[in-house]
PDB file of C-alpha atoms in Angstrom:
ATOM      1  CA  MET A 241     -77.914 -26.026 -19.644  1.00 52.00           C
ATOM      2  CA  THR A 242     -79.226 -22.650 -18.762  1.00 55.00           C
ATOM      3  CA  GLU A 243     -76.996 -19.936 -17.440  1.00 56.00           C
ATOM      4  CA  GLN A 244     -78.315 -17.967 -14.689  1.00 57.00           C
ATOM      5  CA  ALA A 245     -77.420 -14.312 -14.437  1.00 56.00           C
ATOM      6  CA  GLN A 246     -75.133 -13.969 -11.460  1.00 61.00           C
ATOM      7  CA  VAL A 247     -76.474 -11.469  -9.001  1.00 52.00           C
ATOM      8  CA  PRO A 248     -73.790  -9.308  -7.503  1.00 55.00           C
ATOM      9  CA  ALA A 249     -73.379  -9.926  -3.765  1.00 54.00           C
ATOM     10  CA  ARG A 250     -74.874  -7.113  -1.867  1.00 56.00           C
ATOM     11  CA  LYS A 251     -72.624  -5.331   0.560  1.00 57.00           C
ATOM     12  CA  LYS A 252     -73.487  -5.854   4.086  1.00 60.00           C
ATOM     13  CA  ARG A 253     -74.257  -2.522   5.702  1.00 68.00           C
ATOM     14  CA  ASN A 254     -72.407  -2.310   8.853  1.00 81.00           C
ATOM     15  CA  TRP A 255     -74.181   0.323  10.708  1.00 85.00           C
ATOM     16  CA  GLY A 256     -72.017  -0.154  13.758  1.00 84.00           C
ATOM     17  CA  VAL A 257     -68.877   0.886  12.059  1.00 87.00           C
ATOM     18  CA  LYS A 258     -70.569   3.906  10.545  1.00 88.00           C
ATOM     19  CA  ILE A 259     -71.996   5.052  13.875  1.00 92.00           C
ATOM     20  CA  ILE A 260     -68.467   4.681  15.390  1.00 92.00           C
ATOM     21  CA  LEU A 261     -66.846   6.687  12.629  1.00 91.00           C
ATOM     22  CA  ILE A 262     -69.481   9.432  13.076  1.00 93.00           C
ATOM     23  CA  LEU A 263     -68.896   9.579  16.741  1.00 93.00           C
ATOM     24  CA  VAL A 264     -65.213   9.736  16.271  1.00 94.00           C
ATOM     25  CA  ALA A 265     -65.537  12.498  13.688  1.00 93.00           C
ATOM     26  CA  LEU A 266     -67.835  14.546  16.244  1.00 94.00           C
ATOM     27  CA  LEU A 267     -65.347  14.058  18.964  1.00 94.00           C
ATOM     28  CA  VAL A 268     -62.499  15.267  16.827  1.00 93.00           C
ATOM     29  CA  ALA A 269     -64.572  18.268  15.717  1.00 92.00           C
ATOM     30  CA  VAL A 270     -65.463  19.100  19.303  1.00 92.00           C
ATOM     31  CA  ALA A 271     -61.902  18.724  20.473  1.00 92.00           C
ATOM     32  CA  ALA A 272     -60.690  20.936  17.426  1.00 90.00           C
ATOM     33  CA  TYR A 273     -63.290  23.582  18.307  1.00 87.00           C
ATOM     34  CA  PHE A 274     -62.120  23.889  21.938  1.00 88.00           C
ATOM     35  CA  ILE A 275     -58.430  23.747  21.020  1.00 90.00           C
ATOM     36  CA  LEU A 276     -58.658  26.325  18.276  1.00 88.00           C
ATOM     37  CA  GLY A 277     -60.925  28.455  20.406  1.00 88.00           C
ATOM     38  CA  ALA A 278     -58.123  28.612  22.978  1.00 89.00           C
ATOM     39  CA  ILE A 279     -55.409  29.295  20.487  1.00 94.00           C
ATOM     40  CA  LEU A 280     -56.768  31.345  17.541  1.00 93.00           C
ATOM     41  CA  PRO A 281     -57.885  34.553  19.352  1.00 94.00           C
ATOM     42  CA  ARG A 282     -54.591  35.075  21.087  1.00 95.00           C
ATOM     43  CA  TRP A 283     -52.675  34.211  17.854  1.00 95.00           C
ATOM     44  CA  TRP A 284     -54.726  36.488  15.685  1.00 95.00           C
ATOM     45  CA  SER A 285     -54.576  39.434  18.139  1.00 96.00           C
ATOM     46  CA  ASP A 286     -50.746  38.981  18.189  1.00 95.00           C
ATOM     47  CA  VAL A 287     -50.642  38.915  14.340  1.00 96.00           C
ATOM     48  CA  ILE A 288     -52.646  42.176  14.189  1.00 96.00           C
ATOM     49  CA  ALA A 289     -50.633  43.781  16.928  1.00 95.00           C
ATOM     50  CA  GLY A 290     -47.414  42.883  15.112  1.00 95.00           C
ATOM     51  CA  GLN A 291     -48.795  44.522  11.858  1.00 94.00           C
ATOM     52  CA  ILE A 292     -49.974  47.689  13.501  1.00 94.00           C
ATOM     53  CA  LYS A 293     -47.297  48.279  16.238  1.00 91.00           C
ATOM     54  CA  ARG A 294     -49.301  50.715  18.336  1.00 90.00           C
ATOM     55  CA  ASP A 295     -49.808  53.152  15.427  1.00 92.00           C
ATOM     56  CA  LEU A 296     -53.312  54.435  15.492  1.00 91.00           C
ATOM     57  CA  GLY A 297     -53.267  55.472  11.856  1.00 92.00           C
ATOM     58  CA  ALA A 298     -52.085  52.110  10.862  1.00 93.00           C
ATOM     59  CA  SER A 299     -54.776  50.576  13.072  1.00 95.00           C
ATOM     60  CA  VAL A 300     -57.411  52.574  11.143  1.00 95.00           C
ATOM     61  CA  LEU A 301     -56.104  51.581   7.691  1.00 96.00           C
ATOM     62  CA  VAL A 302     -55.430  47.918   8.572  1.00 96.00           C
ATOM     63  CA  GLY A 303     -58.896  47.597  10.092  1.00 96.00           C
ATOM     64  CA  MET A 304     -60.513  49.188   7.004  1.00 97.00           C
ATOM     65  CA  PHE A 305     -58.506  46.915   4.727  1.00 97.00           C
ATOM     66  CA  TYR A 306     -59.409  43.693   6.638  1.00 97.00           C
ATOM     67  CA  GLY A 307     -62.987  44.677   7.095  1.00 97.00           C
ATOM     68  CA  PHE A 308     -63.667  45.667   3.397  1.00 98.00           C
ATOM     69  CA  VAL A 309     -61.629  43.102   1.542  1.00 98.00           C
ATOM     70  CA  PHE A 310     -62.423  40.109   3.571  1.00 97.00           C
ATOM     71  CA  THR A 311     -66.153  40.875   3.547  1.00 97.00           C
ATOM     72  CA  PHE A 312     -66.571  42.070  -0.093  1.00 97.00           C
ATOM     73  CA  ILE A 313     -64.614  39.281  -1.718  1.00 97.00           C
ATOM     74  CA  PRO A 314     -66.288  36.472   0.212  1.00 97.00           C
ATOM     75  CA  LEU A 315     -69.659  37.874  -0.766  1.00 97.00           C
ATOM     76  CA  LEU A 316     -68.763  37.966  -4.387  1.00 96.00           C
ATOM     77  CA  VAL A 317     -67.518  34.389  -4.250  1.00 96.00           C
ATOM     78  CA  ALA A 318     -70.608  33.291  -2.358  1.00 96.00           C
ATOM     79  CA  TRP A 319     -72.762  35.085  -4.906  1.00 95.00           C
ATOM     80  CA  GLN A 320     -71.447  32.682  -7.571  1.00 94.00           C
ATOM     81  CA  ALA A 321     -73.304  29.838  -5.790  1.00 92.00           C
ATOM     82  CA  THR A 322     -76.663  31.428  -6.731  1.00 91.00           C
ATOM     83  CA  ARG A 323     -76.138  30.709 -10.398  1.00 90.00           C
ATOM     84  CA  LYS A 324     -78.498  28.048 -11.804  1.00 90.00           C
ATOM     85  CA  ALA A 325     -75.631  26.435 -13.877  1.00 89.00           C
ATOM     86  CA  VAL A 326     -73.738  25.498 -10.724  1.00 89.00           C
ATOM     87  CA  ALA A 327     -74.479  21.977  -9.307  1.00 90.00           C
ATOM     88  CA  TRP A 328     -75.250  21.560  -5.592  1.00 89.00           C
ATOM     89  CA  PRO A 329     -71.837  19.953  -4.658  1.00 90.00           C
ATOM     90  CA  TRP A 330     -70.141  22.909  -6.268  1.00 93.00           C
ATOM     91  CA  LYS A 331     -72.391  25.388  -4.544  1.00 93.00           C
ATOM     92  CA  ILE A 332     -71.431  23.903  -1.130  1.00 94.00           C
ATOM     93  CA  ALA A 333     -67.734  24.040  -2.168  1.00 94.00           C
ATOM     94  CA  ILE A 334     -68.150  27.727  -3.318  1.00 95.00           C
ATOM     95  CA  VAL A 335     -69.655  28.756   0.054  1.00 95.00           C
ATOM     96  CA  LEU A 336     -66.951  26.923   1.950  1.00 95.00           C
ATOM     97  CA  VAL A 337     -64.325  28.757  -0.071  1.00 97.00           C
ATOM     98  CA  ALA A 338     -66.115  32.100   0.689  1.00 96.00           C
ATOM     99  CA  VAL A 339     -66.130  31.231   4.414  1.00 95.00           C
ATOM    100  CA  ALA A 340     -62.360  30.431   4.252  1.00 95.00           C
ATOM    101  CA  ILE A 341     -61.639  33.818   2.569  1.00 96.00           C
ATOM    102  CA  ALA A 342     -63.722  35.564   5.292  1.00 96.00           C
ATOM    103  CA  THR A 343     -61.521  33.943   8.101  1.00 95.00           C
ATOM    104  CA  PRO A 344     -59.703  37.161   9.122  1.00 96.00           C
ATOM    105  CA  ASN A 345     -62.994  38.893   9.831  1.00 96.00           C
ATOM    106  CA  LEU A 346     -64.386  35.829  11.499  1.00 94.00           C
ATOM    107  CA  LEU A 347     -61.342  35.690  13.834  1.00 95.00           C
ATOM    108  CA  THR A 348     -61.740  39.445  14.608  1.00 95.00           C
ATOM    109  CA  ALA A 349     -65.463  38.836  15.368  1.00 94.00           C
ATOM    110  CA  GLY A 350     -64.497  35.893  17.496  1.00 92.00           C
ATOM    111  CA  ILE A 351     -62.252  38.080  19.497  1.00 94.00           C
ATOM    112  CA  ALA A 352     -64.693  41.104  19.636  1.00 93.00           C
ATOM    113  CA  PHE A 353     -67.728  39.107  20.663  1.00 93.00           C
ATOM    114  CA  GLY A 354     -66.068  36.067  22.291  1.00 89.00           C
ATOM    115  CA  THR A 355     -66.575  35.364  25.973  1.00 89.00           C
ATOM    116  CA  SER A 356     -63.722  32.891  26.442  1.00 90.00           C
ATOM    117  CA  GLU A 357     -60.521  33.663  28.386  1.00 93.00           C
ATOM    118  CA  SER A 358     -58.605  33.627  25.025  1.00 93.00           C
ATOM    119  CA  ALA A 359     -61.016  36.068  23.481  1.00 93.00           C
ATOM    120  CA  HIS A 360     -60.650  38.313  26.490  1.00 94.00           C
ATOM    121  CA  ALA A 361     -56.823  38.213  26.128  1.00 94.00           C
ATOM    122  CA  GLY A 362     -57.241  38.952  22.501  1.00 94.00           C
ATOM    123  CA  GLN A 363     -59.562  41.876  23.345  1.00 94.00           C
ATOM    124  CA  ARG A 364     -56.843  43.332  25.735  1.00 95.00           C
ATOM    125  CA  THR A 365     -54.085  42.835  23.165  1.00 94.00           C
ATOM    126  CA  LEU A 366     -56.083  44.556  20.416  1.00 94.00           C
ATOM    127  CA  SER A 367     -57.135  47.456  22.724  1.00 93.00           C
ATOM    128  CA  VAL A 368     -53.601  48.175  23.734  1.00 93.00           C
ATOM    129  CA  ASP A 369     -51.653  47.451  20.598  1.00 92.00           C
ATOM    130  CA  ALA A 370     -54.281  48.145  17.834  1.00 91.00           C
ATOM    131  CA  GLY A 371     -56.663  50.652  19.297  1.00 87.00           C
ATOM    132  CA  PHE A 372     -59.118  51.226  16.464  1.00 93.00           C
ATOM    133  CA  PHE A 373     -58.715  47.992  14.547  1.00 96.00           C
ATOM    134  CA  THR A 374     -61.917  46.281  15.648  1.00 95.00           C
ATOM    135  CA  THR A 375     -64.064  49.298  15.266  1.00 95.00           C
ATOM    136  CA  TRP A 376     -62.724  50.099  11.775  1.00 96.00           C
ATOM    137  CA  THR A 377     -62.927  46.470  10.679  1.00 97.00           C
ATOM    138  CA  ALA A 378     -66.653  46.517  11.672  1.00 96.00           C
ATOM    139  CA  VAL A 379     -67.420  49.795   9.911  1.00 97.00           C
ATOM    140  CA  SER A 380     -65.687  48.619   6.786  1.00 97.00           C
ATOM    141  CA  ALA A 381     -67.401  45.342   6.780  1.00 97.00           C
ATOM    142  CA  ILE A 382     -70.649  47.076   6.943  1.00 97.00           C
ATOM    143  CA  ALA A 383     -69.527  49.321   4.116  1.00 98.00           C
ATOM    144  CA  ALA A 384     -68.540  46.261   2.080  1.00 98.00           C
ATOM    145  CA  VAL A 385     -72.088  44.726   2.550  1.00 98.00           C
ATOM    146  CA  VAL A 386     -73.634  48.013   1.343  1.00 98.00           C
ATOM    147  CA  VAL A 387     -71.378  48.177  -1.623  1.00 98.00           C
ATOM    148  CA  PHE A 388     -72.124  44.455  -2.437  1.00 97.00           C
ATOM    149  CA  ILE A 389     -75.811  45.048  -2.212  1.00 97.00           C
ATOM    150  CA  ALA A 390     -75.476  48.143  -4.512  1.00 97.00           C
ATOM    151  CA  VAL A 391     -73.369  46.110  -6.967  1.00 96.00           C
ATOM    152  CA  THR A 392     -75.866  43.253  -7.120  1.00 95.00           C
ATOM    153  CA  VAL A 393     -78.787  45.566  -7.566  1.00 96.00           C
ATOM    154  CA  LEU A 394     -77.018  47.404 -10.332  1.00 96.00           C
ATOM    155  CA  TRP A 395     -76.032  44.177 -11.958  1.00 93.00           C
ATOM    156  CA  ALA A 396     -79.647  42.976 -11.887  1.00 92.00           C
ATOM    157  CA  LEU A 397     -80.914  46.151 -13.361  1.00 95.00           C
ATOM    158  CA  TRP A 398     -78.229  46.065 -16.064  1.00 95.00           C
ATOM    159  CA  ARG A 399     -79.148  42.504 -17.031  1.00 91.00           C
ATOM    160  CA  ARG A 400     -82.956  43.356 -17.028  1.00 94.00           C
ATOM    161  CA  ARG A 401     -82.168  46.394 -19.269  1.00 93.00           C
ATOM    162  CA  GLY A 402     -80.244  44.136 -21.622  1.00 91.00           C
ATOM    163  CA  LYS A 403     -83.016  41.629 -21.870  1.00 92.00           C
ATOM    164  CA  GLN A 404     -85.583  44.404 -22.494  1.00 93.00           C
ATOM    165  CA  MET A 405     -83.401  45.822 -25.232  1.00 94.00           C
ATOM    166  CA  LYS A 406     -83.019  42.483 -26.826  1.00 93.00           C
ATOM    167  CA  ALA A 407     -86.769  41.950 -26.805  1.00 92.00           C
ATOM    168  CA  LEU A 408     -87.260  45.447 -28.265  1.00 93.00           C
ATOM    169  CA  LYS A 409     -84.811  44.775 -31.032  1.00 93.00           C
ATOM    170  CA  GLN A 410     -86.430  41.460 -31.876  1.00 93.00           C
ATOM    171  CA  ALA A 411     -89.912  43.195 -31.945  1.00 92.00           C
ATOM    172  CA  GLU A 412     -88.562  45.935 -34.168  1.00 93.00           C
ATOM    173  CA  ASN A 413     -87.016  43.361 -36.575  1.00 92.00           C
ATOM    174  CA  GLN A 414     -90.259  41.515 -36.787  1.00 93.00           C
ATOM    175  CA  ARG A 415     -92.194  44.763 -37.397  1.00 92.00           C
ATOM    176  CA  VAL A 416     -89.894  45.761 -40.214  1.00 91.00           C
ATOM    177  CA  LYS A 417     -90.234  42.251 -41.775  1.00 92.00           C
ATOM    178  CA  ALA A 418     -93.975  42.425 -41.523  1.00 90.00           C
ATOM    179  CA  ALA A 419     -94.056  45.975 -43.070  1.00 89.00           C
ATOM    180  CA  LYS A 420     -91.740  44.780 -45.935  1.00 89.00           C
ATOM    181  CA  SER A 421     -93.938  41.696 -46.646  1.00 88.00           C
ATOM    182  CA  ALA A 422     -97.173  43.876 -46.472  1.00 86.00           C
ATOM    183  CA  ALA A 423     -95.651  46.310 -48.887  1.00 85.00           C
ATOM    184  CA  ALA A 424     -94.736  43.580 -51.216  1.00 84.00           C
ATOM    185  CA  GLU A 425     -98.259  42.109 -51.204  1.00 83.00           C
ATOM    186  CA  THR A 426     -99.938  45.421 -51.879  1.00 82.00           C
ATOM    187  CA  GLN A 427     -97.767  46.118 -54.979  1.00 79.00           C
ATOM    188  CA  GLY A 428     -98.823  42.772 -56.378  1.00 64.00           C
ATOM    189  CA  PRO A 429     -97.608  41.378 -59.612  1.00 62.00           C
ATOM    190  CA  THR A 430     -96.647  44.017 -62.209  1.00 57.00           C
ATOM    191  CA  PRO A 431     -98.951  44.118 -65.266  1.00 57.00           C
ATOM    192  CA  SER A 432     -97.494  42.825 -68.440  1.00 56.00           C
ATOM    193  CA  ALA A 433     -97.691  44.932 -71.634  1.00 53.00           C
TER     194      ALA A 433
END
């Protein structure tokens, strides 16, 4: 009797179920977009107005804080995704984490540049209760991008300098070894008496 290797049964690909699941996911995403688009700008403007309480100095400082911190840190986090040692699924996760950290600035940008009724309500709230918040958030976000670019350029120069120094030290060590071996060959064996 010969035993035949049993071939595992192939799973049937049910494309209909996959298409329905994708359509349901898209519908949920679209519904979430519209629901959050109607709620988040008003909520975020109320949060900021509650923190600032119509104090123009606090408006400037809070705007500078949110603009700089929630731009610079997400850029640093996203920069980690450029490393060669990080696999693609982790790169995507790192970028998603960076976007999540940048949420305060994204919400502020949604209010400042939004055209929905909720965004206009948020603009009115911020203009009355937090006068300079959006302006200083934008200025500080631009400053954070400039600082990030400067840091990455300096980091690249520092790493290149380190590699050059390592190569120079290796070349110097090889030159010293070659000089020692050449000196040993020119002396040759000592004559015996």
